[in-house]
mmCIF file of C-alpha atoms in Angstrom:
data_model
loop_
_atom_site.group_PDB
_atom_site.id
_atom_site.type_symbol
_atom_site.label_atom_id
_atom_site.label_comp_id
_atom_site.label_asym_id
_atom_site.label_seq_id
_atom_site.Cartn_x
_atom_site.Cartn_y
_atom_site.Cartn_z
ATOM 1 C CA UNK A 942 1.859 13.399 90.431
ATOM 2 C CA UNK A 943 0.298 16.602 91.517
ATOM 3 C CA UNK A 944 2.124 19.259 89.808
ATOM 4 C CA UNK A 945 4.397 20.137 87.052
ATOM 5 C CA UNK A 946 6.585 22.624 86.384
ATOM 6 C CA UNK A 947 6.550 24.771 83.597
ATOM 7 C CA UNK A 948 10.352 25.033 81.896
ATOM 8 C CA UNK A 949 9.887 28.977 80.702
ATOM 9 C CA UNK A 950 7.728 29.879 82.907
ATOM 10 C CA UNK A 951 7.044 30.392 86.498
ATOM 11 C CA UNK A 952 3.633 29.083 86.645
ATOM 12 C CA UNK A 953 2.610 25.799 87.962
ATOM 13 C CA UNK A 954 0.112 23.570 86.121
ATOM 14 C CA UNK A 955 -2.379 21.701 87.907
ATOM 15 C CA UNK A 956 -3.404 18.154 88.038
ATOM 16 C CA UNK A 957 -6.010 18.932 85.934
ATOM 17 C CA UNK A 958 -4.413 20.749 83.224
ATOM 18 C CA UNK A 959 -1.785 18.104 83.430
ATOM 19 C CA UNK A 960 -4.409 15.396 82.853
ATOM 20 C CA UNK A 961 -5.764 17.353 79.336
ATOM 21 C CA UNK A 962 -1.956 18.021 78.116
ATOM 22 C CA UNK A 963 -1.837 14.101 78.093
ATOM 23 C CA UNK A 964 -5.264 13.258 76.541
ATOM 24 C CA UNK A 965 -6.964 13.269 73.085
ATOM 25 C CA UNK A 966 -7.301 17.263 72.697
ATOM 26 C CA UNK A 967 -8.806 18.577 69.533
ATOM 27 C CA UNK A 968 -10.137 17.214 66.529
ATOM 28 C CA UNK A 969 -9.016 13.754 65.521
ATOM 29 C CA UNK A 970 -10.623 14.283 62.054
ATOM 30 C CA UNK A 971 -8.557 17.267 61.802
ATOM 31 C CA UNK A 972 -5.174 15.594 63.081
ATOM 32 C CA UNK A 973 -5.332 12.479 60.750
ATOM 33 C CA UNK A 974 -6.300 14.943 57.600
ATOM 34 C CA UNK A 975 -2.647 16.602 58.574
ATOM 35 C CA UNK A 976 -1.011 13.317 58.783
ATOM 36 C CA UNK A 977 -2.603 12.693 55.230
ATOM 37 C CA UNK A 978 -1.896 15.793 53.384
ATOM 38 C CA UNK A 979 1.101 17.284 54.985
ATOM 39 C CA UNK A 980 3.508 14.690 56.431
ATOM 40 C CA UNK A 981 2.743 11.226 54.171
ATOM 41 C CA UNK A 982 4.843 11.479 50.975
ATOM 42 C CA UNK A 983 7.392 13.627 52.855
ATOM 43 C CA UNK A 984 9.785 11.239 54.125
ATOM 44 C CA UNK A 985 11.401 13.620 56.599
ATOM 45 C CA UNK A 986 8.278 14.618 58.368
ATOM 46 C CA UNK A 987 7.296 10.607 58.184
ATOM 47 C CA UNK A 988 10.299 10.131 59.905
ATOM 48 C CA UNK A 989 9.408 12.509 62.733
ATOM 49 C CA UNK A 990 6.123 11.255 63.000
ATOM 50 C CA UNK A 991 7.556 8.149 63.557
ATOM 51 C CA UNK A 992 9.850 9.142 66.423
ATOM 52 C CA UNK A 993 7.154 10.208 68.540
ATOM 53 C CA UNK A 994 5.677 6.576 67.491
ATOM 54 C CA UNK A 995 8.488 4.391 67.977
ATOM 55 C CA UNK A 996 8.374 5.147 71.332
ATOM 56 C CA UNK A 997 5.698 2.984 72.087
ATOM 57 C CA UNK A 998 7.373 -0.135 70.444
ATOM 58 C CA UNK A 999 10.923 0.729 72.430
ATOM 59 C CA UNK A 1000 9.237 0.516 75.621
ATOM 60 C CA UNK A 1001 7.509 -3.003 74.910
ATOM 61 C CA UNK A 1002 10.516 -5.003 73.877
ATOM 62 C CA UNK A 1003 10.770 -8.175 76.131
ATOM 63 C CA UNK A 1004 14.329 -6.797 77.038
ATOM 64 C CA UNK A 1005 15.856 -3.812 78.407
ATOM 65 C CA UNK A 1006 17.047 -1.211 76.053
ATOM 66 C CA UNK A 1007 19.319 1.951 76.538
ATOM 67 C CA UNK A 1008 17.282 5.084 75.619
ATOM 68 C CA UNK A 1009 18.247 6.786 73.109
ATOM 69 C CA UNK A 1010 18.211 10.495 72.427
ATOM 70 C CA UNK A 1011 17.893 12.042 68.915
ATOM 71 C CA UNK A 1012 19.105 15.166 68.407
ATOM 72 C CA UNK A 1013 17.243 18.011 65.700
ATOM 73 C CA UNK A 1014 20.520 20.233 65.091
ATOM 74 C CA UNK A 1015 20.676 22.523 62.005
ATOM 75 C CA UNK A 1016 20.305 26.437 61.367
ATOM 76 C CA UNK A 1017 17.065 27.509 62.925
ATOM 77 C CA UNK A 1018 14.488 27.760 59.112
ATOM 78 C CA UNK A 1019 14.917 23.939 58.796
ATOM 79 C CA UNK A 1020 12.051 22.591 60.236
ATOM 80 C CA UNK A 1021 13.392 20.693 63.125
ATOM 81 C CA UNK A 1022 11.447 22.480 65.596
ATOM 82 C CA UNK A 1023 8.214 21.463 63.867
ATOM 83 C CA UNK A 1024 9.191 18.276 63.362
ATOM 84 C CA UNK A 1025 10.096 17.831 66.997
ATOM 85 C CA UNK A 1026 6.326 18.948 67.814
ATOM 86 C CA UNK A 1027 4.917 16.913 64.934
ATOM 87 C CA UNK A 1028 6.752 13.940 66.890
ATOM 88 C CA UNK A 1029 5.717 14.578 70.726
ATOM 89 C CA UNK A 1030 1.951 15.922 69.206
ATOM 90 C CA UNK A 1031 1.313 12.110 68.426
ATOM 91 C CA UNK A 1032 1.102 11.777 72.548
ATOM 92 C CA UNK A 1033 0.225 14.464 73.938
ATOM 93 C CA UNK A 1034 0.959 18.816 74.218
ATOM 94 C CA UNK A 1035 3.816 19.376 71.905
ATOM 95 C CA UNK A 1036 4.459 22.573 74.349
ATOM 96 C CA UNK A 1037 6.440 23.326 77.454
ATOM 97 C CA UNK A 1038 3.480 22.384 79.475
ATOM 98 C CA UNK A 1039 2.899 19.129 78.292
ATOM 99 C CA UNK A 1040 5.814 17.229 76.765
ATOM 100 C CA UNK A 1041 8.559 19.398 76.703
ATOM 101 C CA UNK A 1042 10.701 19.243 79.678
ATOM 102 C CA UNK A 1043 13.707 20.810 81.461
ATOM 103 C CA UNK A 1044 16.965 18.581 82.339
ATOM 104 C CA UNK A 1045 17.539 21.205 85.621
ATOM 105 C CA UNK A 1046 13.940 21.544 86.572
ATOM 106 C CA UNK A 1047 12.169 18.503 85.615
ATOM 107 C CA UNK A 1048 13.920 15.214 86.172
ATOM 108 C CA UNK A 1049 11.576 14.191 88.720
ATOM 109 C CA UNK A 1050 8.385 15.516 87.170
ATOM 110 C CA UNK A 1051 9.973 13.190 84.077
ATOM 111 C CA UNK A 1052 10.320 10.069 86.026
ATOM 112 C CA UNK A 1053 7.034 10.424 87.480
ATOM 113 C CA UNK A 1054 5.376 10.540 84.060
ATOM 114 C CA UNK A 1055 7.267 7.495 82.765
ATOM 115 C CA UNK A 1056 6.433 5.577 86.035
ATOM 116 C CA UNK A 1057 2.510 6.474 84.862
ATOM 117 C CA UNK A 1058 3.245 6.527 80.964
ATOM 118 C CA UNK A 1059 6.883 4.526 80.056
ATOM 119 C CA UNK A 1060 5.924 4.779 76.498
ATOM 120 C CA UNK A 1061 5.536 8.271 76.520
ATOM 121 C CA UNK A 1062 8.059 10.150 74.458
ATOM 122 C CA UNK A 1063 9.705 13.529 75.780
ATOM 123 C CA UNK A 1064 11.366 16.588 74.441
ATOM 124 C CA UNK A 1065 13.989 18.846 76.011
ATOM 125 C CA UNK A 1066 15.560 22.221 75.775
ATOM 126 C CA UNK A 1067 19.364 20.439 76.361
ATOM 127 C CA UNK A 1068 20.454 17.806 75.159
ATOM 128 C CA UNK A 1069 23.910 17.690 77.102
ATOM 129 C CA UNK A 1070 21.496 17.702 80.066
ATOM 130 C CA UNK A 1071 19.748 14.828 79.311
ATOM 131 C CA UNK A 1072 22.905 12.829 78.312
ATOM 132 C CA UNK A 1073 23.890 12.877 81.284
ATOM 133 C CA UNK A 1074 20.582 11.957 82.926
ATOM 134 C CA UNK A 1075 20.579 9.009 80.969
ATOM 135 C CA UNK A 1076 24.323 8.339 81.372
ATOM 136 C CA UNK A 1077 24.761 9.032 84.704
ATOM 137 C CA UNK A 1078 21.532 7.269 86.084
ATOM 138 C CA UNK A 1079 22.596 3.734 84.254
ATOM 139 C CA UNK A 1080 23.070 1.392 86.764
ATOM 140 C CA UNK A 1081 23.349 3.511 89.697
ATOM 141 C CA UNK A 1082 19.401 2.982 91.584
ATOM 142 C CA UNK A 1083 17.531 0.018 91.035
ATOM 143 C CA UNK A 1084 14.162 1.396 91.440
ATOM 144 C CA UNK A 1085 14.931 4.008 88.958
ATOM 145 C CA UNK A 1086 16.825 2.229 86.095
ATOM 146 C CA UNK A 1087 13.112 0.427 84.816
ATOM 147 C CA UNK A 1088 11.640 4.137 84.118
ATOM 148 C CA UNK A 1089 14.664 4.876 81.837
ATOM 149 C CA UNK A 1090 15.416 2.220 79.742
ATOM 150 C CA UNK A 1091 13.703 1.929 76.027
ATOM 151 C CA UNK A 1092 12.614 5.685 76.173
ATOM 152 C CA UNK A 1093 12.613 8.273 73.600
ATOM 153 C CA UNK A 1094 13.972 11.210 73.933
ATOM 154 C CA UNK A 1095 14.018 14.291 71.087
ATOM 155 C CA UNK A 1096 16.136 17.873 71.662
ATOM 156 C CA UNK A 1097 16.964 20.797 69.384
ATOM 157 C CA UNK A 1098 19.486 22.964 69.066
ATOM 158 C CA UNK A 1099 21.923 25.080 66.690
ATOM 159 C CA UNK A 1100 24.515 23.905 64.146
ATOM 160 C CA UNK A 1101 26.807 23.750 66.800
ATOM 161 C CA UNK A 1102 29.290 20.633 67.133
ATOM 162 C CA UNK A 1103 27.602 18.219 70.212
ATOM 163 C CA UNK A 1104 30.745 17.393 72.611
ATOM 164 C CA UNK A 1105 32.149 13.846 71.433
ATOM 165 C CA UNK A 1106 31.188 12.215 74.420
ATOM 166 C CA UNK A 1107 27.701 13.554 74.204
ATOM 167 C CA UNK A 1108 27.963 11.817 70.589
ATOM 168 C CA UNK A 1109 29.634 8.957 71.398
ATOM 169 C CA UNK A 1110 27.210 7.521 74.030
ATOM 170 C CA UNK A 1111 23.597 7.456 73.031
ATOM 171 C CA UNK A 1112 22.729 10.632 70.892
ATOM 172 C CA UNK A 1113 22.121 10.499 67.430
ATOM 173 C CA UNK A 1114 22.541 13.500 65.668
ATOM 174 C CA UNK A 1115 19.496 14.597 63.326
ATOM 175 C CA UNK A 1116 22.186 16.983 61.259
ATOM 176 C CA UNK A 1117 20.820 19.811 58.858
ATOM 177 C CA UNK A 1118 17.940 17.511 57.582
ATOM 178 C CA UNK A 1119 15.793 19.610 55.986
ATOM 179 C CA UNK A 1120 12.522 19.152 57.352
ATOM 180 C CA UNK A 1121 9.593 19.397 55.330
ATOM 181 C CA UNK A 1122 9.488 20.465 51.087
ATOM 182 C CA UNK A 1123 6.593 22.600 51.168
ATOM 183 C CA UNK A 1124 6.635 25.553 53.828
ATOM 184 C CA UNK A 1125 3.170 25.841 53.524
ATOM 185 C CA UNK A 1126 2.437 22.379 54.962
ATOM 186 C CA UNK A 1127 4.847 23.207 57.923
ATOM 187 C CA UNK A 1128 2.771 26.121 58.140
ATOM 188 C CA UNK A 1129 -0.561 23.671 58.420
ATOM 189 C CA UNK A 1130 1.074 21.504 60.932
ATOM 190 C CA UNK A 1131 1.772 23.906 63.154
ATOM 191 C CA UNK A 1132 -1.736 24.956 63.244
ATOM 192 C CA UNK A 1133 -3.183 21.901 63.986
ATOM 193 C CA UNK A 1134 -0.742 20.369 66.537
ATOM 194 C CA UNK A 1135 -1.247 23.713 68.653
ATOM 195 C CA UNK A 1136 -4.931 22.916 69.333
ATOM 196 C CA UNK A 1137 -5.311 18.896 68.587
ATOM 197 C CA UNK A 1138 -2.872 16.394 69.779
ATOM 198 C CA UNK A 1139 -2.460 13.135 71.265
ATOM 199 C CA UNK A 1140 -4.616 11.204 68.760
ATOM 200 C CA UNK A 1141 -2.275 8.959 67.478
ATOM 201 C CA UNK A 1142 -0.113 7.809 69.971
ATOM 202 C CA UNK A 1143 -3.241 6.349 72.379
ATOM 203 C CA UNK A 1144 -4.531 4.357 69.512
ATOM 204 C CA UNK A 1145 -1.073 2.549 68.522
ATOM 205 C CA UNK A 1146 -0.569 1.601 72.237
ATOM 206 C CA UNK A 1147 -3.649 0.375 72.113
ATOM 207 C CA UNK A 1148 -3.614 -1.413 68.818
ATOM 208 C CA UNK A 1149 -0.312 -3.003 69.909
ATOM 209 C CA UNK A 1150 -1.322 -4.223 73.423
ATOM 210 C CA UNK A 1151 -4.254 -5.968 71.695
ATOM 211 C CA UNK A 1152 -2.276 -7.764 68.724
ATOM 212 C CA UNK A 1153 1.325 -8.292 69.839
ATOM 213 C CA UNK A 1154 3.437 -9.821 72.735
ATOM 214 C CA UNK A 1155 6.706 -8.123 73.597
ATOM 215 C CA UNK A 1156 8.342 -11.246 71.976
ATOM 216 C CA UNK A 1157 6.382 -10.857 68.750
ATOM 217 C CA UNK A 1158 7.378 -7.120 68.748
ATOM 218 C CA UNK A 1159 11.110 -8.268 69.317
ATOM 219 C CA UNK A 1160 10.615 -10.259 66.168
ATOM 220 C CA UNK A 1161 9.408 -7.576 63.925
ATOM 221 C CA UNK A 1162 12.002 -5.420 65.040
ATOM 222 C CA UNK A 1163 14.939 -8.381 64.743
ATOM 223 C CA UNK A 1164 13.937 -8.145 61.104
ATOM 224 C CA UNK A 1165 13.867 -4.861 60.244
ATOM 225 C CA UNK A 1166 17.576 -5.092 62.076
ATOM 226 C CA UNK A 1167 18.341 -7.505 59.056
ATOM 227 C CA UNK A 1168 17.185 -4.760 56.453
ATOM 228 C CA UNK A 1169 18.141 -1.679 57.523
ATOM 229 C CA UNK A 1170 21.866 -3.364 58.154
ATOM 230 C CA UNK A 1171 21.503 -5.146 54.927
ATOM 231 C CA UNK A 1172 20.219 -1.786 52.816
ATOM 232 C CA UNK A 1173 23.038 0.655 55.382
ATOM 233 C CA UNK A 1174 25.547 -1.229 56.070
ATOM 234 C CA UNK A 1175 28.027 -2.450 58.816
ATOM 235 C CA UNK A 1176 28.058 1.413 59.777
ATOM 236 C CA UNK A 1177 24.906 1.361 61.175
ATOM 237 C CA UNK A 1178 25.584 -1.014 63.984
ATOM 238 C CA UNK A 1179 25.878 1.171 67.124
ATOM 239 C CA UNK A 1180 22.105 2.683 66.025
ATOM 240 C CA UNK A 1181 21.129 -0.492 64.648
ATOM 241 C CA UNK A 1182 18.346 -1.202 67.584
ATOM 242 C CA UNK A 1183 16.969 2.597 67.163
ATOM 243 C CA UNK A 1184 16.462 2.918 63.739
ATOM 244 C CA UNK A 1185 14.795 -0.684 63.473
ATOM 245 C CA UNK A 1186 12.303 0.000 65.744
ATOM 246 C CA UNK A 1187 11.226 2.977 63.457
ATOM 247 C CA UNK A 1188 11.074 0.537 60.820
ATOM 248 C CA UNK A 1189 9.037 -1.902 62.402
ATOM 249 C CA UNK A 1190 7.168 1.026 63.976
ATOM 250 C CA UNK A 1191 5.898 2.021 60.113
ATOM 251 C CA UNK A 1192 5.147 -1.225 59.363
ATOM 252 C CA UNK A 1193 2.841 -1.798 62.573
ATOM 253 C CA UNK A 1194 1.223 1.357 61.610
ATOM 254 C CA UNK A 1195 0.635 0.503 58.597
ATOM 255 C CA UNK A 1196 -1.237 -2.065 59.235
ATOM 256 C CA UNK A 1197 -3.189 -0.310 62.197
ATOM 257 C CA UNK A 1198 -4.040 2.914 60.496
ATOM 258 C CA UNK A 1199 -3.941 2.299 56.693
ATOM 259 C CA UNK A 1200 -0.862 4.565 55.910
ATOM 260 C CA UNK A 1201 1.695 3.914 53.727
ATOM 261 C CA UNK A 1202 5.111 4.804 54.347
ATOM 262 C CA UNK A 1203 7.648 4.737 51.987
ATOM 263 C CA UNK A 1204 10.076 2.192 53.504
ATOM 264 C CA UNK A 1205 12.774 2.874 50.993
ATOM 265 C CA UNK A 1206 12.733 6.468 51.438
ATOM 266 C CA UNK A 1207 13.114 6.256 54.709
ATOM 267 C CA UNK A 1208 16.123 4.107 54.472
ATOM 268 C CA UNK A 1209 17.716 6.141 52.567
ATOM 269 C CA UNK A 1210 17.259 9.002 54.527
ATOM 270 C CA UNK A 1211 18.518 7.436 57.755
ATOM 271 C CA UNK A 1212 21.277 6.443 55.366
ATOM 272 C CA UNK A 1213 22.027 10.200 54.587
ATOM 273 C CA UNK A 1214 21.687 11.177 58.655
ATOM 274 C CA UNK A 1215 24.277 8.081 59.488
ATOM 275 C CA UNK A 1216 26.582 9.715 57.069
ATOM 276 C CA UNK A 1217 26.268 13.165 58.296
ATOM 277 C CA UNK A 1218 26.907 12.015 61.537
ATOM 278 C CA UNK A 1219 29.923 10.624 61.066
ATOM 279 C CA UNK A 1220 31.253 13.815 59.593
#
């Protein structure tokens, strides 16, 4: 791919911008100190660390998966747009020249990067919009149904009530979580994921490419099915897959990158966004 389009602009970026939105860009020293001070012991902002994360392990099950889209909705001083940044700044730009794409513009830019990257995960400004890219593209063209299987996708938006359909199908609703305790470390990560990014995410894939097999990754995340079900409940089932690859994702980087996550906190937290979403 050549170009990309800009969503809020009218500016084109060129292949070799592109190329640097996409690669290790700042300090890494400086990222991980973030991750370490401002996000671990906060299970909300672990949580959106690990969406940007998970997507590596969706994209290497052995199996087709739907993609699923989560959805940061709340009033506007909750966090969710820096958590949405925190998640895409583990692979690359957390900006709308780098991972942050538009459903009318850039559906083509978007499969061209997953052809390139499948484990990349994206953002948009509308998340009807990308229901229905998801929705609608299911099934329909067999050279494009690969690209858009076990992807993840994150949006934002207002309190607003999502259509039911939009609900229904493959969005899970991220509703009124309140993202971060400590304004002052939202403060810090915004700082930091402006100028360094893409640190994380390069090192999982490759930590997971040189210890597991997609089977052995379907195995960890069959039994983090077991506990989050187990801990949830029968509730759970329709986001059963998504939320137990975000398990097994903490657990993987655990071991990779000598973090510690606090499982149960996390649990209990998806626990609290199941219930909201059922509201």
């Amino acid at each position: 791919m050549m170009k990309k389009i800009s969503i809020f602009e009218d500016d084109v970026v060129d292949q070799e911008v592109q190329e640097r939105l996409f690669k290790p860009t700042g300090s890494q020293l400086k990222y991980d100190a973030m991750v370490r001070k401002c996000v671990m012991g906060d299970s909300t902002l672990e949580l959106a660390l690990l969406l940007g994360l998970s997507s590596v392990v969706s994209s290497m099950r052995s199996y087709l998966l739907p993609s699923q889209v989560f959805h940061f909705s709340g009033l506007k001083m909750t966090g969710g747009e820096t958590a949405l940044r925190l998640a895409l700044s583990t692979f690359g730009a957390p900006t709308e020249k780098g991972l942050i794409y538009s459903m009318e513009k850039g559906e083509q830019e978007l499969m061209d990067d997953w052809k390139e990257k499948p484990w990349l995960p994206i953002g948009v400004s509308d998340v009807e919009g990308a229901h229905d890219f998801f929705y609608q593209q299911d099934g329909t063209n067999p050279d494009v149904v690969p690209y858009l299987y076990g992807k993840t996708c994150l949006s934002i938006g207002n309190e607003r009530e999502l259509p039911f359909q939009v609900k229904k199908d493959r969005v899970i609703e991220l509703k009124n979580v309140e993202w971060g305790r400590d304004s002052r470390a939202i403060y810090r990560i915004d700082e930091v994921i402006r100028e360094n990014y893409a640190h994380m995410g390069p090192r999982l894939l490759q930590f997971i490419r040189s210890r597991f097999s997609p089977q052995e990754i379907d195995l960890r995340c069959d039994q983090k099915s077991a506990l989050v079900r187990d801990f949830i409940g029968d509730s759970i089932y329709s986001n059963l897959t998504q939320w137990s690859a975000i398990i097994a994702t903490a657990e993987i980087v655990e071991e990779g990158f000598d973090l510690d996550f606090s499982i149960l906190n996390l649990l209990q937290l998806i626990q609290k966004i199941q219930r909201k979403g059922e509201e």
